[in-house]
Amino acid sequence: MFGWEFPPFNSGGLGVACQGLTRGLARQGTEILFVLPKIYGTLEGDYMQILSAEKYDKENKEKKRIRFKIVDSILKPYLTSPAYIRERSRIDQSTHKIQIPDASEDLYGSDLFSEIKRYSIHAKNIALLEDFDIIHCHDWLTFPAGITAKKIAELRGLNTPLITHIHATEFDRTAGHPNQYIYDIEREGMHLADYVITVSEYTKNIIIKHYGIDPEKIYIVHNAIDFEESRISEQFKIKDHHKIVLFLGRMTIQKGPDHFLRIAKRISEIDDSVRFVMVGSGDMSNQIIEESANLGIGDKVLFSDFLNGEDVDRAYRMADVYVMSSISEPFGITPLEAMKNSTPVVISKQSGVSEILKNCLIVDFWDVDLMTTKILSILHNPEFRNHLSEEGLKEVKLLNWDRSANKCVELYKKVLMRC
Amino acid sequence: MVSVCFYFQVHQPYRMKRYSIFDIGKHTNYFDDDKNREILNKVSRKCYLPANDLILDLIHKTDGKFKVSYSLTGVVLDQFEEYNPKVLESFQRLVDTGCVELLEETYYHSLAKLYSEKEFREQVRLHKKKMKDLFGYKPRVFRNTELVYNNRIAYLAEKMGYEGIIAEGADHILGWRSPNFLYKAKMAENMKLLLKNYRLSDDIAFRFSEKGWEGWPLTADKFATWINAVNGNGNIINLFMDYETFGEHQWEDTGIFNFMRHLPDEILKNPDNDFKTPSEVIDSYEPVDEVDMRDIVSWADVERDLSAWLSNSMQTTSISKLYELEDKVKKSRDKNLLADWRKLQTTDHFYYMCTKWFNDGDVHKYFNAYDRPHDSFIAFTNVLTDLKMRLNKAPIYC
């Protein structure tokens, strides 16, 4: 399996999804070799980080079945090419441990795209030395690596099937203004793949429409969440004074933070006591913060940078409603995290998760009026709120990764029989 | 005759913590005590203590011919008392020489005048009491925060009993007139107006160590010749600047202390020159004209307006939402609430939120307690949310 981030070193939902899926697969008895770009430190340091990544599950059975392979790289799923260059120089300056030579030394790429290439060269070595039956790649940055691995396997006389797993497309990330280069990599990966997994019907339709993929080879595996009883019992005093509506996600165009602000403005006009908490960072952070002040609700929108671990659960628990305002969300795991914390959710119809959830409210992301009405109906109606909260919690317990892993294994079996 | 009039501004804000959404309702320690103590002690070591020693020395050496004035904000005095009483004592020694004048200002270094004249007057009164308590001193001249000035402010200050007021000698107000004379404020009966000579002031405060500047290196005798050049077409030179110029904005190794050590002698070499404090200026000279300033002028940035604190919506939202609470805060009769509310009025909080990253933006960046203007807005909004929750719980007395 080729991935590019894994908790705790993840910047978004992809790492979480990879963790959930691999855990589920391990429980089904699948042996996984997970190739991961790394971010910090020397190799010894990485073993520590690997270990801490492994520590997520103490069951030995699972531990044995997942092995990690780390490639020196600073790939992150949500980096643009200029952002990658910035990140690289930041790491250069901040850690003396790793020295990244110039691009001229041909070891490390100088920008995001040559980095992808480098990642695929490493994949070649791994593909030469390791044994594997299926190549499973998560999103576009890993596709060249997966394709390389398949070619190497062919050289070794094996017809190893390639599965490309689409967690998000360039169309989702850019709100319909794709980068041609990235689009080309995505398209090539999907066309060369024996099967394509999408995280939703919604994404399946996008790749049929925009990438011309044969519907016959698309297989849907919805994301899920492994339920854990939250240990947080904190009482938030702010709730004695205010109802709280939460946004949690990267501050990028895909997540619709600007739409959230418009909804906040409308709600404020009706109910002045509501407060809006926006958690996350991204290239739109400053713009959104300034916009909240411009809209005259600067005192009603409270911001927080990207949160980690328990603080994410605390944010959900602080909220009376979680709103996912994404303009295009292939799946969208955050509503499940909110429901796990007994927080009712209002979600954009332009999402994969809306295909499987029952105990939630679903609205077109652009319909500010309807969003407002639905959110207020929860805030102003405690019985409805409690109903959504309780039923949502029950529902989310059933949406575990075993279900998704089962489907994935089904596909593996099917593919292996063919090849 | 040319009188050189020095006035130094001494101020340190209570900087806020990065108060997060999870802090709301949990604790009311809005201000970063550790950081404030650390900065106050650092600036005291680099500037206040050595500069005070130098000034005291110069007063003695010149037999009291060298004179200066200070405006000390209430919040910096509070911090001296709490963190470094030695500094306060050294200021007290200076005042005791009789060669040092103290100016009046708003206790919290605020822009209260623009939002609530009631609050403005209360803060001036608080400052007045502080001057009496700590120095046994009654200021005669008023300076508003950041030299924010217009006719109305002069009028208010006169009604509160002050005889003179200080403002920026901004070109767009003065036109052909020179800042090197005493003026009378429009609207007021007899309020004297002292205008900052920003060229000569900024030569010391900003350009002193600028190697690309034609005046570099600036020496005391060179500066004295510039002062002498005013003889015949002016009678006062108002050199107004932040006291932190000495040792903090201009580090010791730039030679700023050495420059100051020799300046009085060099200026006094010309028998036509002397040093006067603002009150002495008022007593010695007659106003040559009346200056009409309807629009607000300040001493900040190239614009000399309010844009350093009030140009973007993060700043205007924060400050207007803060002043909206005045009535409730005062009716709660809760001393801690009132003190917190007032500390939040200090202009620095709004300065940190400034986003004009041009020439002056560099200065803003240097003085910013946060990485981004947006971070300080976030912290401010969170603190304000908590403050309002406290207000909602507080009893209301009428």
Short mmCIF file of C-alpha atoms in Angstrom, two decimals, chain A residues 15-313:
data_model
loop_
_atom_site.label_atom_id
_atom_site.label_comp_id
_atom_site.label_asym_id
_atom_site.label_seq_id
_atom_site.Cartn_x
_atom_site.Cartn_y
_atom_site.Cartn_z
CA GLY A 15 -4.29 9.75 7.12
CA VAL A 16 -7.21 8.91 9.36
CA ALA A 17 -8.91 6.97 6.56
CA CYS A 18 -5.73 5.02 5.81
CA GLN A 19 -5.36 4.16 9.46
CA GLY A 20 -8.98 3.03 9.74
CA LEU A 21 -8.89 0.95 6.61
CA THR A 22 -5.57 -0.75 7.37
CA ARG A 23 -6.72 -1.55 10.88
CA GLY A 24 -9.90 -3.09 9.52
CA LEU A 25 -7.98 -5.03 6.88
CA ALA A 26 -5.52 -6.31 9.47
CA ARG A 27 -8.42 -7.57 11.54
CA GLN A 28 -9.62 -9.49 8.47
CA GLY A 29 -6.22 -11.12 8.19
CA THR A 30 -4.79 -9.09 5.33
CA GLU A 31 -1.05 -8.58 5.48
CA ILE A 32 -0.13 -5.01 4.60
CA LEU A 33 3.14 -3.38 3.72
CA PHE A 34 2.47 0.31 4.08
CA VAL A 35 4.85 2.66 2.30
CA LEU A 36 4.83 6.11 3.79
CA PRO A 37 6.69 9.32 3.06
CA LYS A 38 8.20 10.73 6.19
CA ILE A 39 8.47 14.25 7.42
CA TYR A 40 11.01 14.62 10.18
CA GLY A 41 14.29 13.38 11.46
CA THR A 42 16.81 10.73 10.59
CA LEU A 43 16.04 7.08 10.08
CA GLU A 44 16.55 6.21 13.75
CA GLY A 45 14.20 8.99 14.64
CA ASP A 46 11.74 7.59 12.22
CA TYR A 47 11.76 4.23 13.85
CA MET A 48 10.55 6.02 16.92
CA GLN A 49 7.88 7.69 14.89
CA ILE A 50 6.94 4.44 13.27
CA LEU A 51 6.68 2.87 16.61
CA SER A 52 4.46 5.61 17.88
CA ALA A 53 2.35 5.19 14.79
CA GLU A 54 2.15 1.49 15.43
CA LYS A 55 1.24 2.03 19.03
CA TYR A 56 -2.27 3.01 17.97
CA ASP A 57 -3.37 -0.55 18.49
CA LYS A 58 -1.91 -2.73 21.14
CA GLU A 59 -3.20 -6.02 19.77
CA ASN A 60 -0.20 -7.96 18.62
CA LYS A 61 -2.13 -9.62 15.89
CA GLU A 62 -2.71 -6.32 14.18
CA LYS A 63 0.76 -5.09 14.85
CA LYS A 64 2.31 -7.96 13.03
CA ARG A 65 0.12 -7.64 10.06
CA ILE A 66 0.99 -4.06 9.24
CA ARG A 67 4.54 -3.12 8.48
CA PHE A 68 5.69 0.33 7.55
CA LYS A 69 8.22 1.34 5.02
CA ILE A 70 9.36 4.91 5.13
CA VAL A 71 10.63 6.93 2.22
CA ASP A 72 12.53 10.12 2.91
CA SER A 73 10.21 12.76 1.65
CA ILE A 74 8.15 15.59 2.94
CA LEU A 75 5.07 14.91 0.93
CA LYS A 76 1.86 16.15 2.38
CA PRO A 77 -1.44 15.64 0.65
CA TYR A 78 -2.61 19.21 0.70
CA LEU A 79 0.54 20.98 -0.41
CA THR A 80 0.67 23.00 -3.54
CA SER A 81 3.99 23.14 -5.33
CA PRO A 82 5.03 26.56 -3.94
CA ALA A 83 3.82 25.50 -0.51
CA TYR A 84 5.98 22.41 -0.82
CA ILE A 85 9.05 24.52 -1.49
CA ARG A 86 8.26 26.65 1.55
CA GLU A 87 7.78 23.57 3.69
CA ARG A 88 11.08 22.15 2.52
CA SER A 89 13.00 25.27 3.40
CA ARG A 90 11.22 25.38 6.76
CA ILE A 91 12.37 21.88 7.56
CA ASP A 92 15.82 22.71 6.30
CA GLN A 93 16.01 25.55 8.76
CA SER A 94 14.26 24.03 11.72
CA THR A 95 15.90 20.64 11.97
CA HIS A 96 19.56 20.19 11.63
CA LYS A 97 19.05 16.49 11.62
CA ILE A 98 18.05 16.22 8.03
CA GLN A 99 19.99 17.83 5.29
CA ILE A 100 18.19 17.95 2.02
CA PRO A 101 20.72 18.28 -0.78
CA ASP A 102 20.08 20.48 -3.78
CA ALA A 103 18.02 19.21 -6.63
CA SER A 104 21.19 19.09 -8.71
CA GLU A 105 22.37 16.22 -6.57
CA ASP A 106 19.52 14.28 -8.03
CA LEU A 107 18.53 12.65 -4.79
CA TYR A 108 15.77 14.89 -3.71
CA GLY A 109 13.46 16.90 -5.88
CA SER A 110 13.33 20.64 -5.57
CA ASP A 111 9.60 20.91 -5.89
CA LEU A 112 6.50 18.90 -5.30
CA PHE A 113 6.43 17.30 -8.74
CA SER A 114 10.02 16.09 -8.75
CA GLU A 115 9.39 14.85 -5.22
CA ILE A 116 6.62 12.63 -6.55
CA LYS A 117 9.04 11.27 -9.08
CA ARG A 118 11.57 10.59 -6.39
CA TYR A 119 8.95 8.81 -4.34
CA SER A 120 8.27 6.52 -7.31
CA ILE A 121 12.00 5.75 -7.68
CA HIS A 122 12.05 4.58 -4.08
CA ALA A 123 8.97 2.54 -4.87
CA LYS A 124 11.02 0.72 -7.46
CA ASN A 125 13.46 -0.52 -4.82
CA ILE A 126 10.69 -1.60 -2.53
CA ALA A 127 8.93 -3.38 -5.37
CA LEU A 128 12.14 -5.23 -6.19
CA LEU A 129 12.78 -6.42 -2.66
CA GLU A 130 9.38 -7.05 -1.18
CA ASP A 131 6.69 -9.61 -1.93
CA PHE A 132 3.15 -8.46 -2.52
CA ASP A 133 0.00 -9.65 -4.25
CA ILE A 134 -1.81 -6.38 -4.76
CA ILE A 135 -0.71 -2.78 -5.12
CA HIS A 136 -3.12 -0.38 -3.47
CA CYS A 137 -2.42 3.37 -3.79
CA HIS A 138 -4.08 6.19 -1.90
CA ASP A 139 -4.60 9.35 -3.97
CA TRP A 140 -2.66 10.95 -6.76
CA LEU A 141 0.73 11.62 -5.18
CA THR A 142 1.27 7.89 -4.83
CA PHE A 143 0.02 6.89 -8.28
CA PRO A 144 3.38 7.15 -10.06
CA ALA A 145 4.86 5.00 -7.29
CA GLY A 146 2.10 2.43 -7.73
CA ILE A 147 2.50 2.34 -11.48
CA THR A 148 6.25 1.87 -11.09
CA ALA A 149 5.71 -0.97 -8.65
CA LYS A 150 3.37 -2.67 -11.09
CA LYS A 151 5.96 -2.39 -13.87
CA ILE A 152 8.67 -3.82 -11.65
CA ALA A 153 6.40 -6.69 -10.73
CA GLU A 154 5.88 -7.32 -14.43
CA LEU A 155 9.65 -7.44 -14.90
CA ARG A 156 9.69 -10.04 -12.16
CA GLY A 157 7.15 -11.98 -14.21
CA LEU A 158 4.19 -11.21 -12.01
CA ASN A 159 0.88 -9.76 -13.05
CA THR A 160 0.20 -7.79 -9.90
CA PRO A 161 -3.08 -5.92 -9.90
CA LEU A 162 -3.08 -2.19 -9.24
CA ILE A 163 -5.90 -0.58 -7.31
CA THR A 164 -6.06 3.18 -7.09
CA HIS A 165 -8.11 4.46 -4.20
CA ILE A 166 -9.67 7.88 -4.73
CA HIS A 167 -10.17 9.77 -1.50
CA ALA A 168 -10.41 13.11 -3.27
CA THR A 169 -10.02 14.39 -6.81
CA GLU A 170 -8.43 17.56 -8.06
CA PHE A 171 -11.97 18.74 -8.85
CA ASP A 172 -12.93 18.58 -5.19
CA ARG A 173 -9.80 20.27 -3.92
CA THR A 174 -9.93 23.20 -6.33
CA ALA A 175 -13.68 23.71 -6.51
CA GLY A 176 -13.65 22.85 -10.20
CA HIS A 177 -10.43 24.53 -11.32
CA PRO A 178 -8.01 21.63 -11.58
CA ASN A 179 -4.28 21.83 -12.13
CA GLN A 180 -3.71 20.08 -15.43
CA TYR A 181 -0.58 18.27 -14.28
CA ILE A 182 -2.26 16.80 -11.24
CA TYR A 183 -5.34 15.95 -13.24
CA ASP A 184 -3.15 14.07 -15.71
CA ILE A 185 -1.51 12.03 -12.97
CA GLU A 186 -4.88 11.20 -11.48
CA ARG A 187 -6.30 10.23 -14.84
CA GLU A 188 -3.35 8.08 -15.80
CA GLY A 189 -3.43 6.31 -12.46
CA MET A 190 -7.11 5.51 -12.76
CA HIS A 191 -6.83 4.35 -16.36
CA LEU A 192 -3.87 2.09 -15.71
CA ALA A 193 -5.45 0.63 -12.60
CA ASP A 194 -7.20 -2.70 -12.71
CA TYR A 195 -9.76 -1.35 -10.31
CA VAL A 196 -10.57 2.04 -8.86
CA ILE A 197 -12.00 2.40 -5.38
CA THR A 198 -13.96 5.55 -4.63
CA VAL A 199 -15.08 6.60 -1.20
CA SER A 200 -18.60 7.36 -2.41
CA GLU A 201 -21.15 7.26 -5.19
CA TYR A 202 -20.61 11.01 -5.41
CA THR A 203 -16.93 10.52 -6.25
CA LYS A 204 -17.73 7.65 -8.59
CA ASN A 205 -19.85 10.03 -10.63
CA ILE A 206 -17.09 12.62 -10.70
CA ILE A 207 -14.51 10.20 -12.05
CA ILE A 208 -16.91 8.88 -14.66
CA LYS A 209 -17.80 12.38 -15.75
CA HIS A 210 -14.44 14.14 -15.51
CA TYR A 211 -11.92 11.33 -15.95
CA GLY A 212 -13.81 9.02 -18.34
CA ILE A 213 -13.39 5.94 -16.17
CA ASP A 214 -15.34 2.82 -17.04
CA PRO A 215 -18.07 2.47 -14.38
CA GLU A 216 -17.55 -1.32 -14.45
CA LYS A 217 -14.16 -1.06 -12.81
CA ILE A 218 -15.21 1.40 -10.11
CA TYR A 219 -15.89 -0.01 -6.71
CA ILE A 220 -17.32 1.99 -3.82
CA VAL A 221 -15.92 1.59 -0.32
CA HIS A 222 -17.34 4.18 2.03
CA ASN A 223 -15.13 5.46 4.79
CA ALA A 224 -16.00 4.70 8.38
CA ILE A 225 -14.98 5.37 11.93
CA ASP A 226 -13.77 3.05 14.66
CA PHE A 227 -15.90 3.89 17.63
CA GLU A 228 -14.24 4.63 20.90
CA GLU A 229 -16.01 5.86 23.96
CA SER A 230 -14.83 9.41 24.52
CA ARG A 231 -13.16 10.02 27.83
CA ILE A 232 -13.99 13.69 27.84
CA SER A 233 -16.48 14.79 30.44
CA GLU A 234 -15.57 18.45 30.40
CA GLN A 235 -18.30 20.99 31.03
CA PHE A 236 -17.92 24.10 28.93
CA LYS A 237 -19.01 27.25 30.73
CA ILE A 238 -19.42 29.02 27.44
CA LYS A 239 -22.46 26.81 26.88
CA ASP A 240 -24.28 28.47 29.77
CA HIS A 241 -24.22 31.62 27.69
CA HIS A 242 -24.12 30.65 24.07
CA LYS A 243 -25.21 28.02 21.63
CA ILE A 244 -22.24 27.00 19.52
CA VAL A 245 -22.11 26.17 15.84
CA LEU A 246 -18.89 24.52 14.72
CA PHE A 247 -16.85 24.49 11.53
CA LEU A 248 -13.90 22.11 11.59
CA GLY A 249 -11.66 21.55 8.60
CA ARG A 250 -8.92 23.00 6.50
CA MET A 251 -9.58 26.65 5.62
CA THR A 252 -9.56 26.03 1.91
CA ILE A 253 -12.10 26.65 -0.80
CA GLN A 254 -13.13 22.99 -0.82
CA LYS A 255 -14.42 23.11 2.74
CA GLY A 256 -16.62 26.17 2.16
CA PRO A 257 -15.53 28.30 5.14
CA ASP A 258 -16.86 31.34 3.26
CA HIS A 259 -20.28 29.71 3.00
CA PHE A 260 -20.13 28.94 6.70
CA LEU A 261 -19.54 32.63 7.41
CA ARG A 262 -22.53 33.62 5.34
CA ILE A 263 -24.64 31.18 7.31
CA ALA A 264 -23.18 32.60 10.54
CA LYS A 265 -24.13 36.09 9.46
CA ARG A 266 -27.71 35.03 8.71
CA ILE A 267 -28.07 33.17 12.00
CA SER A 268 -26.68 36.14 13.94
CA GLU A 269 -29.36 38.34 12.47
CA ILE A 270 -31.98 36.00 13.90
CA ASP A 271 -30.31 34.85 17.11
CA ASP A 272 -27.68 37.18 18.46
CA SER A 273 -26.57 34.81 21.22
CA VAL A 274 -25.19 32.10 18.94
CA ARG A 275 -21.40 31.84 18.66
CA PHE A 276 -19.53 30.25 15.79
CA VAL A 277 -16.31 28.36 16.31
CA MET A 278 -14.09 27.83 13.29
CA VAL A 279 -11.28 25.34 13.75
CA GLY A 280 -8.58 24.75 11.18
CA SER A 281 -5.92 26.47 9.15
CA GLY A 282 -5.27 26.82 5.47
CA ASP A 283 -4.62 29.27 2.70
CA MET A 284 -7.93 31.02 3.34
CA SER A 285 -7.41 31.54 7.10
CA ASN A 286 -6.55 35.23 7.03
CA GLN A 287 -9.17 36.02 4.46
CA ILE A 288 -11.87 34.28 6.48
CA ILE A 289 -10.83 35.95 9.73
CA GLU A 290 -10.92 39.37 8.08
CA GLU A 291 -14.21 38.56 6.40
CA SER A 292 -15.82 37.73 9.74
CA ALA A 293 -14.94 41.24 10.90
CA ASN A 294 -16.11 42.76 7.62
CA LEU A 295 -19.47 41.08 7.98
CA GLY A 296 -19.89 42.67 11.40
CA ILE A 297 -19.80 39.35 13.23
CA GLY A 298 -16.17 39.62 14.30
CA ASP A 299 -17.18 39.24 17.93
CA LYS A 300 -19.31 36.18 17.24
CA VAL A 301 -16.88 34.01 15.30
CA LEU A 302 -14.16 32.42 17.41
CA PHE A 303 -11.18 30.94 15.63
CA SER A 304 -8.71 28.26 16.48
CA ASP A 305 -5.78 26.86 14.57
CA PHE A 306 -5.69 23.23 13.51
CA LEU A 307 -6.31 21.04 16.57
CA ASN A 308 -4.91 17.64 17.44
CA GLY A 309 -6.03 14.57 19.31
CA GLU A 310 -8.35 15.13 22.22
CA ASP A 311 -8.79 18.81 21.43
CA VAL A 312 -10.70 17.81 18.31
CA ASP A 313 -13.17 15.88 20.45
#
